[in-house]
C-alpha positions in Angstrom: 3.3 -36.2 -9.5 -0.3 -37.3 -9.0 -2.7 -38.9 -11.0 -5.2 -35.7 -9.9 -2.3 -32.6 -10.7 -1.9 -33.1 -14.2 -5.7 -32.7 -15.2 -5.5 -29.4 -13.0 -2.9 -28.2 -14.8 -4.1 -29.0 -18.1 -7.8 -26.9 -17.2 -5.6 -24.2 -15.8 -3.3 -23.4 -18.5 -5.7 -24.4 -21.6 -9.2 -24.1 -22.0 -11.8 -21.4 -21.8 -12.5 -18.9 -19.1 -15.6 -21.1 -18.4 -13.5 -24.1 -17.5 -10.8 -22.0 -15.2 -13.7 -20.4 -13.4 -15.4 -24.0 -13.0 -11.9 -25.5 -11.9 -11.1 -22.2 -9.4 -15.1 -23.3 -8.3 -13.9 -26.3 -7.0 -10.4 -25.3 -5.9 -12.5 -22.9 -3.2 -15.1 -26.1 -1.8 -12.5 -28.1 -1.6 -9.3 -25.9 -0.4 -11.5 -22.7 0.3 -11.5 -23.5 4.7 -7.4 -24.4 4.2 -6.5 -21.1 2.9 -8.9 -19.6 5.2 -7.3 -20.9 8.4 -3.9 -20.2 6.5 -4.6 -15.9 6.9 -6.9 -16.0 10.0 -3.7 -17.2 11.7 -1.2 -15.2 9.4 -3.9 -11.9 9.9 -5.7 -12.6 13.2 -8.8 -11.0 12.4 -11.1 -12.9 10.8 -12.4 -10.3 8.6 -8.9 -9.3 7.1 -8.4 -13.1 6.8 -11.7 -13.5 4.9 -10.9 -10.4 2.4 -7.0 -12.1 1.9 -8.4 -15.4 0.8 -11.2 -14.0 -1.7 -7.8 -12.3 -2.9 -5.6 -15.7 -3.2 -8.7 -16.9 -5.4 -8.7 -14.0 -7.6 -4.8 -14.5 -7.7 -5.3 -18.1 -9.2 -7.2 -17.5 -11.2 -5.8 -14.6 -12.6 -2.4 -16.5 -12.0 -3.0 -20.3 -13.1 -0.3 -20.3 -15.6 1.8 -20.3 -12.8 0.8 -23.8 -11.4 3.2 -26.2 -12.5 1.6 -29.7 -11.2 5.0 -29.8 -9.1 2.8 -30.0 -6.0 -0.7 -30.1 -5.3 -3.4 -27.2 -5.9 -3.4 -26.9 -1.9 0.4 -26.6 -1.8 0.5 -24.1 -4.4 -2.4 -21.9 -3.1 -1.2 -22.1 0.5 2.1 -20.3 -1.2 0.0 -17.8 -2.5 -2.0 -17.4 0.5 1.0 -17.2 3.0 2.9 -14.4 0.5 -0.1 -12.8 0.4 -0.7 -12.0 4.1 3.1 -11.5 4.4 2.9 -8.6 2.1 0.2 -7.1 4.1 1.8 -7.5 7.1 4.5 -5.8 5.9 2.3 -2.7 4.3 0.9 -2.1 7.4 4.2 -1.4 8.9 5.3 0.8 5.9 6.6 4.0 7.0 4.2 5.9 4.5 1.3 4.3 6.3 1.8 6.7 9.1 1.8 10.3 7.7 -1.0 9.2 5.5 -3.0 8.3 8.2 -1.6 11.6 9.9 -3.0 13.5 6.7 -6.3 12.0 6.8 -6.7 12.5 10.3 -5.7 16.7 9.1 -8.5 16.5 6.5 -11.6 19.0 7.2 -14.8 17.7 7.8 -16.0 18.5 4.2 -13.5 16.2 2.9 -14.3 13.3 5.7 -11.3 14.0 8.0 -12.1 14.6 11.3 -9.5 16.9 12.3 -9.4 20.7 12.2 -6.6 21.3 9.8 -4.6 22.4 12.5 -1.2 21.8 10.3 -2.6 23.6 7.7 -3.5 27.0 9.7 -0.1 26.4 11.4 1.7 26.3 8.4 -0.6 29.3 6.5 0.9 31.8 9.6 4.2 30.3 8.8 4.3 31.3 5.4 3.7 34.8 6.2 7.4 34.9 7.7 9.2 33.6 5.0 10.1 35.1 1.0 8.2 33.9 -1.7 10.7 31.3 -3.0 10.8 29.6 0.0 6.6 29.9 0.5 6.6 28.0 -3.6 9.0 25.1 -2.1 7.2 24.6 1.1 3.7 24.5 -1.1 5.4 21.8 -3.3 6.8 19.5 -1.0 4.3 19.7 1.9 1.3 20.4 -0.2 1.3 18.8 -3.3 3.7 16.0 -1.9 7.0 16.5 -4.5 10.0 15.1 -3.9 12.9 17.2 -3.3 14.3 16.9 -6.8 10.9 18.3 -8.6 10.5 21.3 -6.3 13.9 22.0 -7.5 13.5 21.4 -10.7 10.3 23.5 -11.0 12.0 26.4 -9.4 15.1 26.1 -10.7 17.7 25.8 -7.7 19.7 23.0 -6.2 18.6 20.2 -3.9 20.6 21.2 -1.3 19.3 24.6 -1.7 15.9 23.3 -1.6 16.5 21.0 1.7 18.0 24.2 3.4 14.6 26.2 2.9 12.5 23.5 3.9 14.5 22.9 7.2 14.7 26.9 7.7 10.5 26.7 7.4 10.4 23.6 9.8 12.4 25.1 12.1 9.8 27.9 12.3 6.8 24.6 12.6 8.8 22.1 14.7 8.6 18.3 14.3 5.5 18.5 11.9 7.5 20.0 9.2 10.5 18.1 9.1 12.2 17.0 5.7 11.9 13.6 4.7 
């Protein structure tokens, strides 16, 4: 260990909020451009990059308890900059990502979405064509976003009983309505 890392870790896990802010003050001149280049070539955009490193500073110090003096401050916050754009990486390929940026896209223009809630008038006719039971399941799960289990709880039938409606109602709707 260094002669610098101990008095680092000493501000970091003692001390007032005063003193973290001052350490986390100079953490960001001296490390700041480091973990910088760290997510612009992790993110590459230099806008994401900028908003991910503002976020590893928050981290430490929201985090310094963490920093053991085991390494330097630039090693430990170059760890917490690299997980950090590695877990937004990976959300932006999250399979969720995509129908909610499908069901913004279906939102009316009084609500900001620029589409014209074609889905939804699809799936309005539809619902004219099937019994009641089945029009409360489709509302739950497409609508209101439950997961198989709850619509069946609320309505008291089976999951399997549930899936079979849905997929009866999506094969009226094609691929838009399939069960997930």
């Amino acid at each position: 260990m260094t002669g610098t890392s101990q008095p680092v870790l000493k501000v970091i896990q003692g001390g007032s909020p005063g003193d973290r802010r001052a350490l986390l003050r100079d953490l960001y001149t001296k490390y700041g451009g480091s973990v910088m280049s760290r997510c612009r070539y992790l993110l590459k955009d230099p806008t994401r990059a900028e908003d991910a490193m503002h976020d590893v500073f928050a981290r430490a110090l929201t985090q310094g308890e963490d920093f053991r003096a085991e390494s330097s401050p630039l090693t430990w916050l170059m760890k917490i900059a690299t997980n950090h754009c590695l877990n937004m990486m990976r959300s932006e390929r999250a399979g969720w990502r995509r129908w909610f940026e499908r069901d913004e896209a279906a939102k009316p223009e009084g609500h900001g979405g620029p589409g014209q809630m074609e889905t939804r008038d699809l799936v309005r006719r539809m619902l004219e064509q099937v019994d009641t039971e089945t029009q409360a399941a489709v509302i739950h799960y497409h609508v209101d976003g439950m997961t198989l289990e709850e619509v069946a709880a609320i309505l008291g039938r089976s999951v399997p009983t549930i899936r079979k409606r849905l997929e009866r109602f999506a094969e009226l709707g094609g691929e838009e309505l399939k069960v997930r």
